[in-house]
Amino acid sequence: MALGIGVREGIRTIVRNSSLFILSLLVVAISFFLLSLFALLTINLYSLVKGLEGKIEIIAFLDEHADVEMLHSNILRITGVSEVIYVSSETALKELQEEMGETKEVLRVFEDNPLPASLRIKLAPEFRNSKGLKELSEKITLLKGVKETIYGGELVDQLKGVTKIITYFDAGLLMIITLAVIFVTFQTIKLTIFARSTEIEIMKLVGAEDSLISIPFIFQGMIQGLLGGFIAFVLLLITAKVGSAFFSIPYFPKLFLLVGNLFFGMIFGIIGSAIALRRFLK
Amino acid sequence: MINFERVSKIYQKNWVALDDVTFEIQKGEFVFLTGPTGAGKSTVLKLIYKEEEPTKGTIKVMNYHLRHLKKNEIPQLRRKIGVIFQDFKLLHDRTVEENIAFALEVTDTPPRDIKKRVLDVLTYLRLSHKKFKFPYQLSGGEQQKVSIARALVRDPYILLADEPTGNLDIKSSQEILDILLDINYQGTTILMASHNLLLVRKAKKRIISLLNGRIVQE
């Protein structure tokens, strides 16, 4: 009963102060849109780094007379090595030809197969960084039968660095946007309380409970947050759709972003109105 | 019904609104509170419905010792008291009927009772034909009647009237006073603040006169 009246009064308030409501709704929506956009970027960077990490390997090129089996088992015994795959010179040529496609004819200038046999060495996750790569590759180079080793770990290190910076940036942004959304809701509810001062006065005068007096404002803050979060999600979908023409978004956790936007929108909205109520509904 | 015992109210900057005021109003009485602007009339009313706290002294209203009344118990006190004002305090975006029903809706009245009680009070105040009008479509006297209806619809034991005729012409003022006298005749205790001495004397009821926060005449 009280809830029904409170909600009805909340809707009445929103309709009557619609321009104020829409203005703060937009601010909330844009704030959450920015936050979601950066969250999406970070999630994708993380998944990119993780994907690249899985591909990190050391390639050890072998001498013609190398004892492959012995090397294979020796390398596998080194701490940090998770898998060793032998690639014969024929297989390497075949792979190269496949990669080159139509331009493979170029390879005809070689009379013999120029590619050496090699071992592809995959690493345990904790060694998938430039330090681990360097250490292991130095060890492997010392082994008899290994001509040379190559690896490419610096890119991953750089990506990890960038991801870290963006994560810090996200955390900062989250803090600013949390405060902004709570502040905007607080201001809106404050103005709404002033606009409804006669109603509040009458409600108090006739003996309405404080909880009933608060419901319309909490309701408004909650709706503002929920709607703002939802609009932000729709904006994100549109941006992703438009953006997909220019770049790919491999990882787009729609449900996570939708639920996150709605949940935090609602919570921040309620907090904002609760603060305003505490301060102005004496 | 209402008991003030050596009550003082001092606002900020040492402004004394009430100074050592003692009086008692019996059940079913009609009492006028008179005095010039700033004499403390509104403060007395506000203290009764606990909008203000006394600086000194004790106030008892019905069975409530106001000093001991907790914040969450105030609504229960106010549900037994009706208050009307000089400026009516009506909601301008609601009809007469909605304005009156509002007082019931926000105080846990079952919806099926609301319509009947609103209709009854409108009939009593001869306002039924105006129930779909908005306050701005009514005269001052009619607006005050709506405000009385809103106070009356909850069947209060006490009705507090703060200058209810202050914005009205002589004819409307008399009409409002007649309504209040009739409400009192039916058993409701009424305390009415007014500086319209002509109106007050005509009613031949008990008068408490305030000046600078003190009772100067009873």
Coordinates of C-alpha atoms in Angstrom, one line a residue:
Chain A
M1 CA 0.0 0.0 0.0
A2 CA 2.6 2.5 1.2
L3 CA 4.9 1.3 -1.6
G4 CA 2.2 1.7 -4.2
I5 CA 1.5 5.3 -3.1
G6 CA 5.2 6.0 -2.9
V7 CA 5.8 4.7 -6.4
R8 CA 2.8 6.6 -7.8
E9 CA 4.1 9.8 -6.2
G10 CA 7.6 9.1 -7.6
I11 CA 6.2 8.8 -11.1
R12 CA 4.2 12.0 -10.6
T13 CA 7.4 13.7 -9.5
I14 CA 9.4 12.5 -12.5
V15 CA 6.7 13.6 -14.9
R16 CA 6.3 17.0 -13.3
N17 CA 10.1 17.6 -13.2
S18 CA 10.7 15.8 -16.5
S19 CA 13.3 18.2 -17.9
L20 CA 15.4 18.0 -14.8
F21 CA 15.0 14.2 -14.8
I22 CA 16.0 13.9 -18.4
L23 CA 19.0 16.1 -18.0
S24 CA 20.4 14.1 -15.1
L25 CA 19.4 10.9 -16.9
L26 CA 21.7 11.9 -19.8
V27 CA 24.6 12.7 -17.5
V28 CA 24.2 9.3 -15.8
A29 CA 23.9 7.6 -19.2
I30 CA 27.0 9.3 -20.7
S31 CA 29.0 8.6 -17.5
F32 CA 28.1 4.9 -17.6
F33 CA 28.7 4.8 -21.4
L34 CA 32.3 6.1 -20.9
L35 CA 32.8 3.6 -18.1
S36 CA 31.5 0.7 -20.2
L37 CA 33.6 1.7 -23.2
F38 CA 36.8 1.7 -21.1
A39 CA 35.7 -1.5 -19.4
L40 CA 35.2 -3.1 -22.8
L41 CA 38.6 -1.9 -24.0
T42 CA 40.3 -3.2 -21.0
I43 CA 38.6 -6.6 -21.2
N44 CA 39.7 -6.9 -24.8
L45 CA 43.2 -5.9 -24.1
Y46 CA 43.4 -8.5 -21.3
S47 CA 42.1 -11.2 -23.6
L48 CA 44.5 -10.1 -26.4
V49 CA 47.4 -10.3 -24.0
K50 CA 46.3 -13.7 -22.7
G51 CA 45.9 -14.9 -26.3
L52 CA 49.4 -13.7 -27.2
E53 CA 50.9 -15.2 -24.1
G54 CA 49.6 -18.6 -25.1
K55 CA 51.4 -18.2 -28.4
I56 CA 54.8 -17.3 -26.9
E57 CA 57.4 -19.8 -27.8
I58 CA 61.1 -20.2 -28.3
I59 CA 62.3 -21.6 -31.6
A60 CA 65.6 -23.4 -31.5
F61 CA 67.1 -24.0 -34.9
L62 CA 69.1 -27.2 -35.0
D63 CA 72.4 -28.3 -36.5
E64 CA 72.2 -30.8 -39.4
H65 CA 73.7 -33.5 -37.2
A66 CA 71.8 -32.7 -34.0
D67 CA 70.4 -35.6 -32.0
V68 CA 66.8 -34.6 -32.0
E69 CA 65.5 -37.1 -29.5
M70 CA 68.2 -36.3 -27.0
L71 CA 67.7 -32.5 -27.4
H72 CA 63.9 -33.0 -27.1
S73 CA 64.1 -34.8 -23.8
N74 CA 66.9 -32.5 -22.4
I75 CA 64.9 -29.3 -23.2
L76 CA 61.7 -30.8 -21.7
R77 CA 63.6 -31.3 -18.5
I78 CA 64.4 -27.6 -18.1
T79 CA 62.2 -25.8 -15.6
G80 CA 59.7 -23.6 -17.3
V81 CA 59.4 -25.6 -20.5
S82 CA 55.9 -27.1 -20.9
E83 CA 56.1 -28.6 -24.4
V84 CA 58.6 -29.3 -27.2
I85 CA 57.5 -29.9 -30.7
Y86 CA 59.9 -31.0 -33.5
V87 CA 59.5 -29.3 -36.8
S88 CA 61.6 -31.0 -39.6
S89 CA 63.0 -28.9 -42.3
E90 CA 60.5 -30.3 -44.8
T91 CA 57.6 -29.4 -42.5
A92 CA 59.0 -25.9 -42.1
L93 CA 59.2 -25.5 -45.8
K94 CA 55.7 -26.7 -46.3
E95 CA 54.4 -24.3 -43.6
L96 CA 56.3 -21.5 -45.3
Q97 CA 54.8 -22.3 -48.7
E98 CA 51.4 -22.3 -47.2
E99 CA 51.9 -19.0 -45.5
M100 CA 53.3 -17.4 -48.7
G101 CA 50.4 -18.6 -50.9
E102 CA 50.8 -17.5 -54.5
T103 CA 54.2 -16.0 -53.9
K104 CA 55.7 -19.3 -53.0
E105 CA 57.2 -19.6 -56.4
V106 CA 60.0 -17.3 -55.1
L107 CA 61.3 -20.3 -53.2
R108 CA 62.2 -22.0 -56.4
V109 CA 65.4 -20.0 -56.6
F110 CA 66.8 -22.3 -53.9
E111 CA 68.0 -25.6 -55.2
D112 CA 67.8 -27.3 -51.8
N113 CA 65.5 -26.7 -48.8
P114 CA 67.1 -23.7 -47.1
L115 CA 65.2 -24.1 -43.8
P116 CA 66.8 -25.9 -40.9
A117 CA 64.9 -28.3 -38.7
S118 CA 63.8 -26.7 -35.4
L119 CA 62.2 -27.3 -32.0
R120 CA 59.3 -25.2 -30.9
I121 CA 59.4 -24.8 -27.2
K122 CA 56.3 -23.7 -25.3
L123 CA 56.7 -22.2 -21.9
A124 CA 54.9 -22.5 -18.5
P125 CA 52.7 -19.4 -17.9
E126 CA 55.0 -17.8 -15.3
F127 CA 57.9 -17.8 -17.8
R128 CA 55.9 -16.1 -20.6
N129 CA 57.7 -12.8 -20.2
S130 CA 60.8 -11.3 -21.7
K131 CA 62.9 -12.2 -18.6
G132 CA 61.8 -15.8 -18.6
L133 CA 62.2 -16.0 -22.4
K134 CA 65.7 -14.6 -22.2
E135 CA 66.8 -16.9 -19.4
L136 CA 65.4 -20.1 -21.0
S137 CA 66.7 -19.3 -24.5
E138 CA 70.2 -18.7 -23.1
K139 CA 70.1 -22.1 -21.5
I140 CA 68.8 -23.8 -24.6
T141 CA 71.4 -22.1 -26.9
L142 CA 74.1 -23.7 -24.8
L143 CA 72.9 -27.2 -25.6
K144 CA 74.8 -29.2 -28.2
G145 CA 73.1 -29.4 -31.5
V146 CA 71.3 -26.0 -31.2
K147 CA 72.5 -23.5 -33.7
E148 CA 70.5 -20.5 -32.7
T149 CA 67.3 -19.5 -30.8
I150 CA 64.7 -16.8 -31.5
Y151 CA 61.8 -15.5 -29.5
G152 CA 59.5 -12.4 -29.4
G153 CA 58.6 -11.5 -25.9
E154 CA 59.0 -7.7 -25.9
L155 CA 55.7 -7.0 -27.5
V156 CA 53.9 -8.9 -24.8
D157 CA 55.7 -7.0 -22.2
Q158 CA 54.8 -3.8 -23.8
L159 CA 51.2 -4.8 -24.1
K160 CA 51.1 -5.9 -20.5
G161 CA 52.5 -2.5 -19.5
V162 CA 49.8 -0.7 -21.5
T163 CA 47.1 -2.9 -20.0
K164 CA 48.3 -2.1 -16.5
I165 CA 48.2 1.7 -17.2
I166 CA 44.7 1.3 -18.7
T167 CA 43.6 -0.7 -15.7
Y168 CA 44.8 2.1 -13.4
F169 CA 43.1 4.6 -15.6
D170 CA 39.9 2.5 -15.4
A171 CA 40.0 2.5 -11.7
G172 CA 40.4 6.2 -11.6
L173 CA 37.6 6.7 -14.1
L174 CA 35.4 4.4 -12.1
M175 CA 36.0 6.5 -9.0
I176 CA 35.3 9.8 -10.8
I177 CA 32.2 8.4 -12.4
T178 CA 30.9 6.9 -9.2
L179 CA 31.2 10.3 -7.5
A180 CA 29.8 12.1 -10.6
V181 CA 26.7 9.8 -10.8
I182 CA 26.1 10.0 -7.0
F183 CA 26.6 13.8 -7.1
V184 CA 24.3 14.3 -10.1
T185 CA 21.6 12.2 -8.5
F186 CA 22.1 14.0 -5.2
Q187 CA 21.6 17.4 -6.9
T188 CA 18.6 16.2 -8.9
I189 CA 16.9 14.8 -5.8
K190 CA 17.8 17.9 -3.8
L191 CA 16.1 20.1 -6.4
T192 CA 13.1 17.7 -6.6
I193 CA 12.8 17.9 -2.8
F194 CA 12.7 21.7 -3.0
A195 CA 10.1 21.5 -5.9
R196 CA 7.9 19.2 -3.8
S197 CA 8.4 21.0 -0.5
T198 CA 4.6 21.6 -0.1
E199 CA 3.8 17.9 -0.6
I200 CA 6.5 16.9 1.9
E201 CA 5.2 19.5 4.3
I202 CA 1.6 18.3 4.0
M203 CA 2.7 14.6 4.3
K204 CA 4.6 15.4 7.5
L205 CA 1.7 17.5 8.8
V206 CA -0.9 14.8 8.4
G207 CA 1.3 12.2 10.0
A208 CA 2.9 10.3 7.1
E209 CA 5.8 8.1 8.1
D210 CA 9.3 9.2 7.0
S211 CA 9.7 6.0 5.0
L212 CA 6.7 6.8 2.9
I213 CA 7.9 10.4 2.4
S214 CA 11.3 9.0 1.2
I215 CA 10.0 6.3 -1.2
P216 CA 9.2 8.7 -4.2
F217 CA 12.7 10.1 -4.1
I218 CA 14.5 6.8 -3.7
F219 CA 12.3 5.5 -6.5
Q220 CA 13.3 8.4 -8.7
G221 CA 17.0 8.0 -8.0
M222 CA 16.7 4.2 -8.7
I223 CA 14.8 4.7 -12.0
Q224 CA 17.3 7.4 -13.0
G225 CA 20.2 5.0 -12.4
L226 CA 18.6 2.0 -14.0
L227 CA 17.5 3.9 -17.1
G228 CA 20.8 5.7 -17.3
G229 CA 22.7 2.4 -17.1
F230 CA 20.4 0.9 -19.8
I231 CA 20.8 3.9 -22.2
A232 CA 24.6 3.6 -21.7
F233 CA 24.4 -0.1 -22.7
V234 CA 22.4 0.8 -25.8
L235 CA 24.9 3.5 -26.7
L236 CA 27.6 0.9 -26.3
L237 CA 25.9 -1.5 -28.6
I238 CA 25.5 1.2 -31.2
T239 CA 29.1 2.2 -30.9
A240 CA 30.2 -1.4 -31.2
K241 CA 28.1 -1.9 -34.3
V242 CA 29.5 1.3 -35.9
G243 CA 33.0 0.5 -34.7
S244 CA 32.9 -3.1 -36.1
A245 CA 33.3 -1.6 -39.6
F246 CA 36.7 -0.3 -38.6
F247 CA 38.0 -2.8 -36.0
S248 CA 37.1 -6.1 -34.5
I249 CA 35.9 -6.5 -31.0
P250 CA 36.8 -10.1 -30.2
Y251 CA 35.4 -10.2 -26.7
F252 CA 32.1 -8.4 -26.0
P253 CA 30.5 -9.7 -22.7
K254 CA 27.1 -8.1 -23.3
L255 CA 25.3 -9.7 -20.4
F256 CA 28.1 -8.7 -18.0
L257 CA 28.1 -5.1 -19.2
L258 CA 24.3 -4.9 -19.1
V259 CA 23.9 -6.3 -15.7
G260 CA 26.8 -4.2 -14.4
N261 CA 25.4 -1.0 -15.8
L262 CA 21.9 -1.7 -14.4
F263 CA 23.2 -2.8 -11.0
F264 CA 25.7 0.0 -10.4
G265 CA 23.2 2.5 -11.9
M266 CA 20.6 1.5 -9.4
I267 CA 23.0 1.4 -6.5
F268 CA 24.6 4.8 -7.2
G269 CA 21.1 6.3 -7.8
I270 CA 19.8 5.0 -4.4
I271 CA 23.0 6.3 -2.7
G272 CA 22.6 9.7 -4.3
S273 CA 19.0 10.1 -3.3
A274 CA 19.6 8.7 0.2
I275 CA 22.3 11.3 0.8
A276 CA 20.0 14.1 -0.4
L277 CA 17.1 12.8 1.8
R278 CA 19.4 12.7 4.8
R279 CA 20.5 16.3 4.3
F280 CA 17.3 17.9 3.1
L281 CA 14.4 15.9 4.6
K282 CA 14.6 16.9 8.2
Chain B
M1 CA -6.3 18.1 26.1
I2 CA -3.5 20.6 25.7
N3 CA -1.3 21.5 28.6
F4 CA 1.6 24.1 28.5
E5 CA 3.6 24.3 31.7
R6 CA 6.1 27.2 32.0
V7 CA 7.0 26.8 28.3
S8 CA 9.7 29.0 26.7
K9 CA 10.9 28.9 23.2
I10 CA 14.1 30.8 22.3
Y11 CA 15.2 30.7 18.7
Q12 CA 18.7 31.5 17.4
K13 CA 20.3 34.8 18.3
N14 CA 18.4 34.9 21.6
W15 CA 15.1 35.7 19.9
V16 CA 12.5 34.9 22.6
A17 CA 9.3 33.7 20.9
L18 CA 7.6 32.4 24.0
D19 CA 8.5 33.3 27.6
D20 CA 7.3 31.2 30.5
V21 CA 3.8 30.4 29.1
T22 CA 1.4 28.3 31.1
F23 CA -2.2 27.4 30.0
E24 CA -4.5 24.5 29.7
I25 CA -7.2 23.7 27.1
Q26 CA -9.9 21.3 28.0
K27 CA -11.4 18.7 25.8
G28 CA -14.0 20.2 23.5
E29 CA -13.0 23.8 24.1
F30 CA -12.7 26.5 21.4
V31 CA -9.9 28.9 22.2
F32 CA -8.6 31.9 20.3
L33 CA -5.0 32.8 20.4
T34 CA -4.6 36.5 19.7
G35 CA -1.9 39.0 19.6
P36 CA 0.1 41.1 17.1
T37 CA 2.4 39.6 14.5
G38 CA 5.5 38.0 16.2
A39 CA 3.6 37.6 19.5
G40 CA 4.3 33.9 19.5
K41 CA 0.9 32.5 18.2
S42 CA 2.3 30.3 15.5
T43 CA 5.0 29.1 17.8
V44 CA 2.4 27.8 20.2
L45 CA 0.7 25.9 17.4
K46 CA 4.0 24.5 16.1
L47 CA 4.9 23.3 19.6
I48 CA 1.6 21.4 19.8
Y49 CA 2.2 19.4 16.7
K50 CA 5.9 19.1 17.5
E51 CA 7.2 21.0 14.5
E52 CA 9.3 22.9 17.1
E53 CA 10.8 21.8 20.4
P54 CA 10.4 24.0 23.5
T55 CA 13.6 25.4 25.0
K56 CA 12.1 25.1 28.5
G57 CA 9.0 23.7 30.1
T58 CA 6.7 20.7 29.4
I59 CA 3.9 20.2 27.0
K60 CA 1.3 17.6 27.1
V61 CA -1.1 17.0 24.2
M62 CA -3.8 14.3 24.7
N63 CA -1.8 11.5 26.4
Y64 CA 1.5 12.4 24.8
H65 CA 4.3 14.0 26.8
L66 CA 5.9 15.7 23.9
R67 CA 9.4 15.8 25.4
H68 CA 9.5 12.0 25.6
L69 CA 8.0 11.5 22.2
K70 CA 10.4 9.8 19.9
K71 CA 10.9 11.0 16.3
N72 CA 9.2 7.9 14.8
E73 CA 6.2 8.4 17.1
I74 CA 5.5 12.0 15.8
P75 CA 3.3 10.7 12.9
Q76 CA 1.0 9.0 15.4
L77 CA 0.5 12.3 17.3
R78 CA 0.0 14.3 14.1
R79 CA -2.7 11.8 12.8
K80 CA -4.8 13.0 15.7
I81 CA -4.3 16.7 15.0
G82 CA -5.6 18.7 12.1
V83 CA -3.8 21.9 11.0
I84 CA -5.0 24.6 8.7
F85 CA -3.1 27.7 7.6
Q86 CA -3.6 31.2 6.2
D87 CA -2.1 30.2 2.9
F88 CA -4.1 26.9 2.6
K89 CA -1.1 24.8 1.5
L90 CA -3.1 23.0 -1.2
L91 CA -1.4 21.0 -4.0
H92 CA -2.1 22.9 -7.1
D93 CA -1.7 20.1 -9.5
R94 CA -4.4 18.0 -7.8
T95 CA -8.1 18.4 -7.8
V96 CA -10.1 19.2 -4.6
E97 CA -11.0 15.5 -4.2
E98 CA -7.3 14.4 -4.7
N99 CA -6.1 17.0 -2.2
I100 CA -8.3 15.6 0.5
A101 CA -7.7 12.0 -0.4
F102 CA -3.9 12.6 -0.3
A103 CA -4.1 13.1 3.5
L104 CA -5.7 9.7 3.9
E105 CA -3.5 7.9 1.3
V106 CA -0.3 8.8 3.0
T107 CA -1.5 7.7 6.4
D108 CA -2.4 4.1 5.7
T109 CA -6.1 4.4 5.1
P110 CA -7.6 1.4 3.3
P111 CA -8.4 2.6 -0.3
R112 CA -12.0 1.4 -0.1
D113 CA -12.6 3.8 2.8
I114 CA -11.0 6.8 1.2
K115 CA -13.6 7.6 -1.4
K116 CA -16.5 7.5 1.1
R117 CA -14.7 9.6 3.7
V118 CA -13.7 12.2 1.1
L119 CA -17.3 12.3 -0.2
D120 CA -18.7 12.7 3.4
V121 CA -16.5 15.6 4.3
L122 CA -17.2 17.3 0.9
T123 CA -20.9 17.0 1.5
Y124 CA -20.6 18.3 5.1
L125 CA -18.7 21.4 3.8
R126 CA -21.0 21.7 0.8
L127 CA -18.2 21.3 -1.7
S128 CA -19.3 18.2 -3.5
H129 CA -19.9 20.1 -6.8
K130 CA -16.3 21.4 -6.7
K131 CA -14.6 18.1 -6.3
F132 CA -13.1 18.0 -9.8
K133 CA -11.9 21.6 -9.7
F134 CA -8.3 22.6 -9.1
P135 CA -7.4 25.0 -6.3
Y136 CA -6.7 27.8 -8.7
Q137 CA -10.3 27.5 -9.9
L138 CA -11.6 28.2 -6.5
S139 CA -12.1 31.4 -4.4
G140 CA -10.0 32.0 -1.3
G141 CA -12.9 31.0 1.0
E142 CA -13.4 27.8 -1.0
Q143 CA -9.7 26.9 -0.9
Q144 CA -9.8 27.3 2.9
K145 CA -12.8 25.0 3.1
V146 CA -10.8 22.4 1.1
S147 CA -8.0 22.8 3.5
I148 CA -10.4 22.3 6.4
A149 CA -11.8 19.3 4.6
R150 CA -8.3 17.8 4.4
A151 CA -7.8 18.3 8.1
L152 CA -11.2 17.1 9.0
V153 CA -11.2 13.9 6.9
R154 CA -8.9 12.2 9.4
D155 CA -11.3 12.9 12.2
P156 CA -8.8 14.8 14.4
Y157 CA -9.3 15.3 18.1
I158 CA -7.7 18.7 17.9
L159 CA -7.9 21.2 15.1
L160 CA -5.2 23.9 15.0
A161 CA -6.0 27.0 12.8
D162 CA -3.2 29.4 12.1
E163 CA -4.8 32.7 10.9
P164 CA -7.3 30.8 8.8
T165 CA -9.1 34.0 7.8
G166 CA -6.0 36.1 7.2
N167 CA -6.4 36.1 3.4
L168 CA -10.2 36.2 3.3
D169 CA -12.8 38.9 3.0
I170 CA -15.3 39.5 5.8
K171 CA -18.0 37.3 4.4
S172 CA -15.7 34.4 3.8
S173 CA -14.0 34.8 7.2
Q174 CA -17.4 34.6 8.9
E175 CA -18.3 31.5 6.9
I176 CA -15.0 29.8 7.9
L177 CA -15.5 30.7 11.5
D178 CA -19.0 29.3 11.4
I179 CA -17.7 26.1 10.0
L180 CA -15.0 25.9 12.8
L181 CA -17.6 26.6 15.4
D182 CA -19.8 23.8 14.1
I183 CA -16.9 21.4 14.0
N184 CA -16.2 22.4 17.7
Y185 CA -19.9 21.9 18.5
Q186 CA -19.5 18.3 17.3
G187 CA -16.7 17.7 19.8
T188 CA -13.4 18.6 18.2
T189 CA -11.1 20.8 20.4
I190 CA -10.1 23.9 18.4
L191 CA -7.2 26.4 18.9
M192 CA -7.3 29.2 16.5
A193 CA -4.7 31.9 16.1
S194 CA -6.0 35.2 14.8
H195 CA -5.4 38.9 15.0
N196 CA -8.9 39.7 13.6
L197 CA -10.3 41.0 16.9
L198 CA -13.7 41.8 15.5
L199 CA -14.2 38.2 14.5
V200 CA -12.8 36.8 17.7
R201 CA -15.0 38.9 20.0
K202 CA -18.1 38.0 18.0
A203 CA -17.6 34.3 18.6
K204 CA -17.7 34.8 22.4
K205 CA -15.2 32.1 23.1
R206 CA -12.2 31.9 25.5
I207 CA -9.3 34.1 24.4
I208 CA -5.6 33.8 25.2
S209 CA -3.8 37.0 24.3
L210 CA 0.0 37.0 23.7
L211 CA 2.4 39.9 23.5
N212 CA 6.1 39.5 23.0
G213 CA 5.9 35.8 23.9
R214 CA 4.0 36.2 27.1
I215 CA 0.3 35.7 28.0
V216 CA -1.0 39.2 28.8
Q217 CA -4.7 38.4 29.2
E218 CA -7.0 35.4 29.5

